[in-house]
Short mmCIF file of C-alpha atoms and ligand atoms in Angstrom, two decimals:
data_model
loop_
_atom_site.label_atom_id
_atom_site.label_comp_id
_atom_site.label_asym_id
_atom_site.label_seq_id
_atom_site.Cartn_x
_atom_site.Cartn_y
_atom_site.Cartn_z
CA UNK A 26 -78.16 -6.18 -20.71
CA UNK A 27 -75.22 -4.06 -20.90
CA UNK A 28 -72.31 -5.51 -19.94
CA UNK A 29 -69.81 -2.89 -21.72
CA UNK A 30 -69.32 0.88 -22.15
CA UNK A 31 -67.42 2.20 -25.53
CA UNK A 32 -65.29 5.13 -24.41
CA UNK A 33 -65.42 8.21 -26.94
CA UNK A 34 -62.50 10.32 -26.44
CA UNK A 35 -62.06 13.80 -28.19
CA UNK A 36 -59.20 16.10 -28.12
CA UNK A 37 -56.39 13.28 -27.65
CA UNK A 38 -57.46 11.58 -31.06
CA UNK A 39 -55.84 14.46 -33.03
CA UNK A 40 -52.33 14.05 -31.24
CA UNK A 41 -50.78 12.49 -34.34
CA UNK A 42 -47.96 10.17 -33.02
CA UNK A 43 -48.57 10.79 -29.49
CA UNK A 44 -51.97 9.13 -29.83
CA UNK A 45 -50.61 5.93 -28.14
CA UNK A 46 -49.53 7.58 -24.92
CA UNK A 47 -52.61 9.37 -24.64
CA UNK A 48 -54.56 6.18 -25.33
CA UNK A 49 -52.48 4.48 -22.78
CA UNK A 50 -52.65 7.14 -20.04
CA UNK A 51 -56.40 6.92 -20.59
CA UNK A 52 -56.55 3.18 -20.06
CA UNK A 53 -54.61 3.75 -16.97
CA UNK A 54 -56.75 6.43 -15.59
CA UNK A 55 -59.84 4.33 -16.47
CA UNK A 56 -58.37 1.35 -14.40
CA UNK A 57 -57.68 3.58 -11.56
CA UNK A 58 -61.20 5.03 -11.26
CA UNK A 59 -62.69 1.54 -11.56
CA UNK A 60 -60.43 0.00 -9.13
CA UNK A 61 -62.35 1.11 -5.76
CA UNK A 62 -65.35 -0.29 -7.43
CA UNK A 63 -67.03 -3.69 -6.25
CA UNK A 64 -67.10 -5.12 -9.92
CA UNK A 65 -64.73 -6.41 -11.78
CA UNK A 66 -63.82 -4.94 -15.14
CA UNK A 67 -61.53 -5.51 -18.22
CA UNK A 68 -60.51 -2.26 -20.16
CA UNK A 69 -59.60 -3.32 -23.57
CA UNK A 70 -58.12 -0.95 -26.16
CA UNK A 71 -58.74 -2.09 -29.95
CA UNK A 72 -58.59 -0.32 -33.25
CA UNK A 73 -58.87 3.29 -31.78
CA UNK A 74 -61.60 2.21 -29.51
CA UNK A 75 -61.66 1.65 -25.72
CA UNK A 76 -63.98 -0.62 -24.26
CA UNK A 77 -64.66 -1.42 -20.39
CA UNK A 78 -66.24 -4.72 -20.02
CA UNK A 79 -67.70 -5.99 -16.63
CA UNK A 80 -66.58 -9.30 -15.70
CA UNK A 81 -69.70 -10.15 -13.45
CA UNK A 82 -73.44 -9.82 -14.12
CA UNK A 83 -74.18 -8.09 -10.74
CA UNK A 84 -71.90 -4.80 -11.33
CA UNK A 85 -73.60 -1.29 -10.40
CA UNK A 86 -74.42 0.71 -13.57
CA UNK A 87 -74.99 3.89 -11.96
CA UNK A 88 -71.84 3.56 -9.86
CA UNK A 89 -69.79 2.50 -12.89
CA UNK A 90 -71.01 5.47 -15.18
CA UNK A 91 -70.18 7.97 -12.38
CA UNK A 92 -66.61 6.69 -11.80
CA UNK A 93 -66.02 6.95 -15.54
CA UNK A 94 -67.43 10.62 -15.45
CA UNK A 95 -64.40 11.26 -13.24
CA UNK A 96 -61.61 10.31 -15.92
CA UNK A 97 -60.36 13.27 -18.07
CA UNK A 98 -60.18 12.66 -21.84
CA UNK A 99 -63.43 10.85 -21.84
CA UNK A 100 -66.11 12.96 -23.89
CA UNK A 101 -68.83 10.19 -24.15
CA UNK A 102 -69.66 7.15 -22.36
CA UNK A 103 -71.80 4.71 -24.46
CA UNK A 104 -73.60 1.94 -22.67
CA UNK A 105 -72.94 -0.98 -25.30
CA UNK A 106 -73.91 -4.35 -26.08
CA UNK A 107 -70.90 -6.40 -27.35
CA UNK A 108 -71.91 -9.79 -29.18
CA UNK A 109 -70.05 -12.27 -31.22
CA UNK A 110 -70.97 -12.31 -34.89
CA UNK A 111 -73.51 -15.12 -35.24
CA UNK A 112 -74.97 -13.95 -38.47
CA UNK A 113 -77.20 -11.06 -39.26
CA UNK A 114 -80.51 -12.72 -38.08
CA UNK A 115 -79.11 -13.11 -34.71
CA UNK A 116 -77.71 -9.62 -34.70
CA UNK A 117 -81.19 -8.29 -35.61
CA UNK A 118 -82.69 -10.31 -32.98
CA UNK A 119 -80.27 -8.99 -30.21
CA UNK A 120 -80.81 -5.38 -31.36
CA UNK A 121 -84.78 -6.21 -31.28
CA UNK A 122 -84.63 -7.31 -27.67
CA UNK A 123 -82.09 -4.47 -26.59
CA UNK A 124 -84.54 -1.63 -27.96
CA UNK A 125 -87.23 -3.36 -26.57
CA UNK A 126 -85.59 -3.37 -23.03
CA UNK A 127 -84.30 0.08 -23.30
CA UNK A 128 -87.19 2.01 -24.72
CA UNK A 129 -90.58 1.38 -22.69
CA UNK A 130 -92.41 3.78 -24.89
CA UNK A 131 -92.02 2.59 -28.55
CA UNK A 132 -93.70 6.07 -30.00
CA UNK A 133 -90.45 7.44 -31.16
CA UNK A 134 -88.36 8.13 -34.48
CA UNK A 135 -85.00 6.23 -35.07
CA UNK A 136 -82.29 5.82 -37.58
CA UNK A 137 -79.58 2.99 -38.00
CA UNK A 138 -76.03 4.05 -38.36
CA UNK A 139 -73.89 1.29 -39.18
CA UNK A 140 -70.04 1.23 -39.46
CA UNK A 141 -68.69 -1.90 -41.28
CA UNK A 142 -64.99 -1.71 -40.15
CA UNK A 143 -64.61 -5.49 -40.93
CA UNK A 144 -64.53 -5.29 -44.66
CA UNK A 145 -65.35 -9.24 -45.07
CA UNK A 146 -68.81 -8.86 -43.25
CA UNK A 147 -71.42 -9.80 -46.10
CA UNK A 148 -73.52 -6.45 -46.13
CA UNK A 149 -72.18 -2.75 -46.72
CA UNK A 150 -73.11 -0.13 -44.17
CA UNK A 151 -76.02 1.19 -46.09
CA UNK A 152 -77.46 -2.25 -46.55
CA UNK A 153 -76.93 -2.92 -42.46
CA UNK A 154 -79.07 0.26 -42.18
CA UNK A 155 -81.82 -0.62 -44.32
CA UNK A 156 -82.15 -4.16 -43.45
CA UNK A 157 -81.89 -3.52 -39.71
CA UNK A 158 -84.37 -0.71 -40.07
CA UNK A 159 -86.71 -2.86 -41.82
CA UNK A 160 -86.63 -5.39 -39.12
CA UNK A 161 -87.18 -3.08 -36.32
CA UNK A 162 -90.11 -1.39 -38.28
CA UNK A 163 -91.61 -4.99 -38.41
CA UNK A 164 -91.12 -5.60 -34.59
CA UNK A 165 -92.13 -2.38 -33.27
CA UNK A 166 -95.15 -1.00 -35.31
CA UNK A 167 -95.28 2.31 -33.25
CA UNK A 168 -91.74 3.32 -34.58
CA UNK A 169 -90.98 5.27 -37.82
CA UNK A 170 -87.74 6.21 -39.17
CA UNK A 171 -86.31 9.71 -39.40
CA UNK A 172 -83.10 10.11 -40.90
CA UNK A 173 -82.75 13.91 -40.26
CA UNK A 174 -83.76 14.49 -36.54
CA UNK A 175 -84.21 10.87 -34.99
CA UNK A 176 -85.22 10.54 -31.46
CA UNK A 177 -82.97 7.73 -31.10
CA UNK A 178 -79.82 6.87 -33.47
CA UNK A 179 -78.84 3.11 -33.25
CA UNK A 180 -75.06 3.04 -33.73
CA UNK A 181 -73.97 -0.58 -34.86
CA UNK A 182 -70.15 -1.24 -35.23
CA UNK A 183 -68.98 -4.24 -37.11
CA UNK A 184 -65.50 -5.23 -35.94
CA UNK A 185 -64.09 -8.57 -34.73
CA UNK A 186 -67.01 -8.34 -32.39
CA UNK A 187 -70.09 -6.47 -32.97
CA UNK A 188 -71.20 -3.66 -30.67
CA UNK A 189 -74.45 -1.40 -30.70
CA UNK A 190 -75.48 1.45 -28.61
CA UNK A 191 -78.12 4.32 -28.59
CA UNK A 192 -77.24 6.47 -25.89
CA UNK A 193 -74.04 8.72 -25.22
CA UNK A 194 -73.52 9.88 -21.58
CA UNK A 195 -71.43 13.05 -21.73
CA UNK A 196 -67.75 12.61 -19.91
CA UNK A 197 -65.75 15.41 -18.40
CA UNK A 198 -63.69 16.15 -21.28
CA UNK A 199 -60.17 17.48 -20.87
CA UNK A 200 -56.94 15.33 -21.39
CA UNK A 201 -55.99 12.21 -19.45
CA UNK A 202 -54.04 12.87 -16.27
CA UNK A 203 -50.44 11.97 -16.95
CA UNK A 204 -50.07 13.39 -20.27
CA UNK A 205 -48.59 16.98 -19.30
CA UNK A 206 -46.32 16.70 -16.49
CA UNK A 207 -46.88 17.54 -12.90
CA UNK A 208 -47.63 20.49 -10.65
CA UNK A 209 -47.73 21.35 -7.20
CA UNK A 210 -51.01 22.61 -5.90
CA UNK A 211 -51.01 25.04 -2.62
CA UNK A 212 -54.15 23.12 -1.09
CA UNK A 213 -55.88 25.03 1.54
CA UNK A 214 -59.11 24.10 3.29
CA UNK A 215 -61.10 26.62 1.25
CA UNK A 216 -63.39 26.37 -1.59
CA UNK A 217 -61.15 27.64 -4.07
CA UNK A 218 -57.96 25.73 -4.20
CA UNK A 219 -59.60 22.03 -4.69
CA UNK A 220 -61.27 23.54 -7.81
CA UNK A 221 -58.03 24.98 -8.97
CA UNK A 222 -56.23 21.67 -8.74
CA UNK A 223 -59.18 20.09 -10.48
CA UNK A 224 -58.95 22.22 -13.42
CA UNK A 225 -55.28 21.97 -14.01
CA UNK A 226 -55.63 18.22 -13.64
CA UNK A 227 -58.37 18.18 -16.13
CA UNK A 228 -55.46 19.50 -18.91
CA UNK A 229 -53.71 16.32 -17.99
CA UNK A 230 -51.41 17.37 -15.47
CA UNK A 231 -50.62 15.10 -12.44
CA UNK A 232 -51.01 16.82 -9.09
CA UNK A 233 -48.86 17.25 -5.80
CA UNK A 234 -49.98 19.38 -2.94
CA UNK A 235 -48.74 21.48 -0.14
CA UNK A 236 -51.18 22.19 3.07
CA UNK A 237 -49.51 25.04 5.49
CA UNK A 238 -51.14 24.34 9.19
CA UNK A 239 -50.05 26.19 12.24
CA UNK A 240 -50.67 23.75 15.34
CA UNK A 241 -51.77 24.54 18.06
CA UNK A 242 -53.59 27.54 16.49
CA UNK A 243 -55.05 25.31 13.81
CA UNK A 244 -56.48 21.97 14.83
CA UNK A 245 -56.07 18.14 14.02
CA UNK A 246 -59.58 18.43 12.45
CA UNK A 247 -58.54 21.31 10.08
CA UNK A 248 -55.85 19.20 9.01
CA UNK A 249 -58.06 16.27 8.37
CA UNK A 250 -60.18 18.48 6.31
CA UNK A 251 -57.35 19.05 3.90
CA UNK A 252 -56.79 15.43 3.58
CA UNK A 253 -60.45 14.63 2.99
CA UNK A 254 -60.34 17.43 0.19
CA UNK A 255 -57.11 15.88 -1.18
CA UNK A 256 -58.92 12.51 -1.47
CA UNK A 257 -62.12 13.79 -3.07
CA UNK A 258 -60.03 15.49 -6.01
CA UNK A 259 -57.57 12.45 -6.09
CA UNK A 260 -60.61 10.75 -7.60
CA UNK A 261 -60.07 13.00 -10.70
CA UNK A 262 -56.31 13.69 -10.34
CA UNK A 263 -54.99 10.59 -9.33
CA UNK A 264 -53.05 9.71 -6.25
CA UNK A 265 -51.69 13.05 -4.40
CA UNK A 266 -48.46 13.48 -2.48
CA UNK A 267 -49.78 15.79 0.04
CA UNK A 268 -46.96 17.55 2.01
CA UNK A 269 -48.29 19.10 5.29
CA UNK A 270 -45.97 21.92 6.47
CA UNK A 271 -45.86 23.12 10.07
CA UNK A 272 -45.89 26.84 9.68
CA UNK A 273 -46.45 27.99 13.09
CA UNK A 274 -43.10 29.32 13.99
CA UNK A 275 -42.47 30.84 10.59
CA UNK A 276 -45.67 32.80 10.85
CA UNK A 277 -45.10 33.88 14.72
CA UNK A 278 -41.82 35.17 13.39
CA UNK A 279 -43.46 37.08 10.83
CA UNK A 280 -46.39 38.11 13.31
CA UNK A 281 -43.59 39.55 15.63
CA UNK A 282 -41.20 41.44 13.53
CA UNK A 283 -43.35 42.75 10.38
CA UNK A 284 -46.12 45.24 10.29
CA UNK A 285 -49.46 43.56 10.73
CA UNK A 286 -51.24 44.95 7.67
CA UNK A 287 -48.29 43.16 5.64
CA UNK A 288 -48.92 39.96 7.40
CA UNK A 289 -50.68 37.92 4.79
CA UNK A 290 -48.87 39.03 1.92
CA UNK A 291 -45.27 38.01 3.37
CA UNK A 292 -46.63 34.81 4.76
CA UNK A 293 -48.30 34.20 1.19
CA UNK A 294 -44.46 34.72 -0.05
CA UNK A 295 -43.01 32.29 2.16
CA UNK A 296 -45.59 29.84 1.52
CA UNK A 297 -44.74 29.86 -2.16
CA UNK A 298 -41.00 29.70 -1.66
CA UNK A 299 -41.53 26.63 0.53
CA UNK A 300 -44.12 25.10 -2.00
CA UNK A 301 -41.67 25.63 -4.79
CA UNK A 302 -39.01 23.88 -2.80
CA UNK A 303 -41.06 20.88 -2.57
CA UNK A 304 -42.18 21.09 -6.29
CA UNK A 305 -38.43 21.12 -7.39
CA UNK A 306 -38.03 18.17 -5.32
CA UNK A 307 -40.85 16.07 -7.09
CA UNK A 308 -40.12 17.61 -10.41
CA UNK A 309 -43.08 19.78 -10.78
CA UNK A 310 -43.24 21.99 -13.68
CA UNK A 311 -45.42 24.75 -12.10
CA UNK A 312 -47.37 26.02 -8.75
CA UNK A 313 -51.19 26.19 -8.68
CA UNK A 314 -53.31 28.42 -6.64
CA UNK A 315 -57.05 29.30 -6.05
CA UNK A 316 -56.43 32.87 -6.51
CA UNK A 317 -58.76 35.09 -8.57
CA UNK A 318 -58.51 38.76 -9.23
CA UNK A 319 -59.88 41.13 -6.42
CA UNK A 320 -61.39 38.15 -4.26
CA UNK A 321 -59.76 39.23 -1.15
CA UNK A 322 -56.97 41.78 -0.17
CA UNK A 323 -54.30 39.55 -0.70
CA UNK A 324 -55.53 39.05 -4.39
CA UNK A 325 -55.64 42.20 -5.84
CA UNK A 326 -53.36 42.76 -8.78
CA UNK A 327 -50.73 44.48 -6.60
CA UNK A 328 -51.04 41.54 -4.04
CA UNK A 329 -50.44 38.78 -6.88
CA UNK A 330 -47.63 40.86 -7.93
CA UNK A 331 -45.77 40.80 -4.68
CA UNK A 332 -46.74 37.14 -4.15
CA UNK A 333 -45.47 36.27 -7.58
CA UNK A 334 -42.21 37.99 -7.37
CA UNK A 335 -40.55 35.29 -5.11
CA UNK A 336 -41.47 32.40 -7.44
CA UNK A 337 -39.21 31.11 -10.08
CA UNK A 338 -41.63 28.32 -11.45
CA UNK A 339 -44.62 29.55 -13.43
CA UNK A 340 -47.73 30.04 -11.17
CA UNK A 341 -50.98 28.76 -12.55
CA UNK A 342 -54.24 30.29 -11.31
CA UNK A 343 -56.95 28.65 -13.32
CA UNK A 344 -59.69 30.53 -11.39
CA UNK A 345 -58.29 34.07 -11.96
CA UNK A 346 -61.18 35.42 -13.88
CA UNK A 347 -63.88 33.53 -12.01
CA UNK A 348 -66.70 34.86 -9.63
CA UNK A 349 -66.92 33.14 -6.41
CA UNK A 350 -70.39 31.73 -7.51
CA UNK A 351 -68.73 30.40 -10.60
CA UNK A 352 -66.12 28.64 -8.54
CA UNK A 353 -68.82 27.29 -5.89
CA UNK A 354 -70.68 25.79 -9.06
CA UNK A 355 -67.60 23.61 -9.87
CA UNK A 356 -67.09 22.92 -6.28
CA UNK A 357 -70.31 21.30 -6.00
CA UNK A 358 -70.03 19.65 -9.23
CA UNK A 359 -67.19 17.83 -8.18
CA UNK A 360 -68.24 16.75 -4.80
CA UNK A 361 -65.99 19.09 -2.57
CA UNK A 362 -68.21 21.92 -1.59
CA UNK A 363 -69.72 20.18 1.60
CA UNK A 364 -66.21 19.32 2.77
CA UNK A 365 -64.83 23.02 1.82
CA UNK A 366 -67.48 24.92 3.87
CA UNK A 367 -66.85 22.80 7.16
CA UNK A 368 -66.00 25.57 9.65
CA UNK A 369 -62.54 24.77 10.65
CA UNK A 370 -59.85 27.57 11.19
CA UNK A 371 -57.16 28.19 8.63
CA UNK A 372 -53.74 29.24 9.37
CA UNK A 373 -54.00 32.67 7.37
CA UNK A 374 -57.19 33.93 9.16
CA UNK A 375 -55.65 33.28 12.64
CA UNK A 376 -52.91 35.55 12.03
CA UNK A 377 -55.29 38.13 9.71
CA UNK A 378 -54.79 41.71 10.36
CA UNK A 379 -57.97 43.89 10.38
CA UNK A 380 -56.82 46.42 7.72
CA UNK A 381 -54.36 44.37 5.27
CA UNK A 382 -52.91 46.36 2.81
CA UNK A 383 -54.67 46.11 -0.60
CA UNK A 384 -51.84 47.59 -2.73
CA UNK A 385 -48.70 46.32 -1.06
CA UNK A 386 -45.53 48.21 -2.55
CA UNK A 387 -42.59 45.89 -3.26
CA UNK A 388 -40.35 48.38 -1.76
CA UNK A 389 -42.02 48.03 1.59
CA UNK A 390 -42.29 44.28 1.86
CA UNK A 391 -38.80 44.08 0.84
CA UNK A 392 -37.88 46.70 3.97
CA UNK A 393 -40.26 44.49 6.17
CA UNK A 394 -38.74 41.36 5.23
CA UNK A 395 -35.26 42.53 6.01
CA UNK A 396 -36.43 42.51 9.88
CA UNK A 397 -36.63 38.70 9.26
CA UNK A 398 -33.31 38.23 8.44
CA UNK A 399 -31.20 36.14 10.92
CA UNK A 400 -33.47 33.35 11.91
CA UNK A 401 -36.18 33.14 9.31
CA UNK A 402 -33.69 30.90 7.08
CA UNK A 403 -33.36 28.49 9.87
CA UNK A 404 -37.24 28.45 10.47
CA UNK A 405 -37.84 27.79 6.81
CA UNK A 406 -35.39 24.92 7.13
CA UNK A 407 -36.80 23.77 9.94
CA UNK A 408 -40.28 23.78 8.49
CA UNK A 409 -39.12 22.07 5.39
CA UNK A 410 -37.39 19.26 7.32
CA UNK A 411 -40.25 18.52 9.61
CA UNK A 412 -42.69 18.49 6.84
CA UNK A 413 -45.03 15.29 6.77
CA UNK A 414 -45.75 13.64 3.48
CA UNK A 415 -48.58 11.42 2.66
CA UNK A 416 -49.87 9.85 -0.23
CA UNK A 417 -53.38 10.41 -0.54
CA UNK A 418 -55.62 8.19 -2.70
CA UNK A 419 -59.68 7.74 -3.00
CA UNK A 420 -61.20 5.68 -0.59
CA UNK A 421 -61.96 1.85 -1.35
P1 ATP B 59 -59.18 28.91 -0.78
O1 ATP B 59 -60.76 28.82 -0.79
O2 ATP B 59 -58.74 27.97 -1.70
O3 ATP B 59 -58.52 28.59 0.62
P2 ATP B 59 -59.47 31.77 -0.42
O4 ATP B 59 -60.49 32.46 -1.14
O5 ATP B 59 -59.58 31.31 0.90
O6 ATP B 59 -58.72 30.36 -1.28
P3 ATP B 59 -56.81 32.77 0.37
O7 ATP B 59 -57.06 32.30 1.62
O8 ATP B 59 -56.37 34.27 0.15
O9 ATP B 59 -58.10 32.64 -0.55
O10 ATP B 59 -55.64 31.52 -0.50
C1 ATP B 59 -55.36 32.13 -1.60
C2 ATP B 59 -54.60 30.84 -2.21
O11 ATP B 59 -53.17 30.43 -1.44
C3 ATP B 59 -55.27 29.62 -2.28
O12 ATP B 59 -56.28 29.06 -2.93
C4 ATP B 59 -54.10 28.48 -1.97
O13 ATP B 59 -54.02 28.10 -3.23
C5 ATP B 59 -53.28 29.09 -1.38
N1 ATP B 59 -53.31 29.09 0.00
C6 ATP B 59 -53.70 29.84 1.28
N2 ATP B 59 -53.89 29.37 2.31
C7 ATP B 59 -53.15 28.12 2.51
C8 ATP B 59 -52.80 27.06 3.42
N3 ATP B 59 -52.83 27.05 4.30
N4 ATP B 59 -51.99 26.12 2.63
C9 ATP B 59 -51.50 25.90 1.47
N5 ATP B 59 -52.10 27.04 0.51
C10 ATP B 59 -53.17 28.15 0.74
MG1 MG B 60 -58.22 29.86 2.01
#
């Protein structure tokens, strides 16, 4: 019965003359989200409304709604019926048929909320409300009208075509990806960084990613896990250019020459530097990490300050005030959790010290890093030159 979805978008409607850019990005992201699906769809923008219309009868309703729920900028998804204007009698008949199919139990209150956007329609909005209400009451004696707190509100919009709907399924909110520049996500195989990428993308930011691995200390499967995570979040963020950096020689060099309790901090600083190199190459306007204050030794205020020192781009840490459980809740919601908890080794845990510093002093870190002068520049250069870049997109 429903072949169409009316898309409601909130925040972007207030953007004045940028409105068109936002709507175009939204349409593009909707097409991207629907692309892997079996069914064929048309996405239509008309008079401040976006409609998704299924082109074949047998499209999968649940799957379509789930795909639309990955599109940032969508506030509500309304399964709607779109009909040509064939006179009021026909409209009333269609609506009665719709209510009959949609609500098995007719013991409910309702109201009709009509909007006449096409002014040459022979009835005014209040007249449509009244007259449709009457036809519905006649057809279903168990129903009654309640204009203040109805169980069901039936929306009827009179445009070139007419659409009606009575259900609004929540969308993810936020803003369409592509309306707010791009940023470089430091993506590990953990729980936090995919969530961090998701949250920044939700504000309209397109995402690139960098992953550091340390073969043969980390396995091919650990790398595959990160590719899989990138693929999961690419459902929401759009295609991700994933940079896979071989960090082994850099790490071994740090391991050999620096105090072990400072390893993680110094490694992080080099990671940030290399990620920033690729960020600049891609025109990214910031770095993103999954850090949250105090979660581990390398995320105390002192450690974050030490890591931050080497960055010139702003570093966005959307999880900064989140507890682990709050992060897990989002991770589960976006479908990343099961993959994130797969037990593969991470390059940082392999070289981790028993007692890492929790309050690194910048002066000490600088002194330790002096011991790396001479060959570290060359190792970083090689790591950059040998980086593998793959374009990650959702699976068909
Ligand atoms: P996550 O769950 O995201 O791995 P975590 O709790 O394990 O986070 P850390 O390992 O301290 O925390 O990492 C902090 C942040 O540093 C990560 O969220 C990520 O942004 C970045 N990071 C850590 N390891 C890597 C890596 N191997 N490749 C890319 N980024 C990394
Ligand atoms: Mg980690």
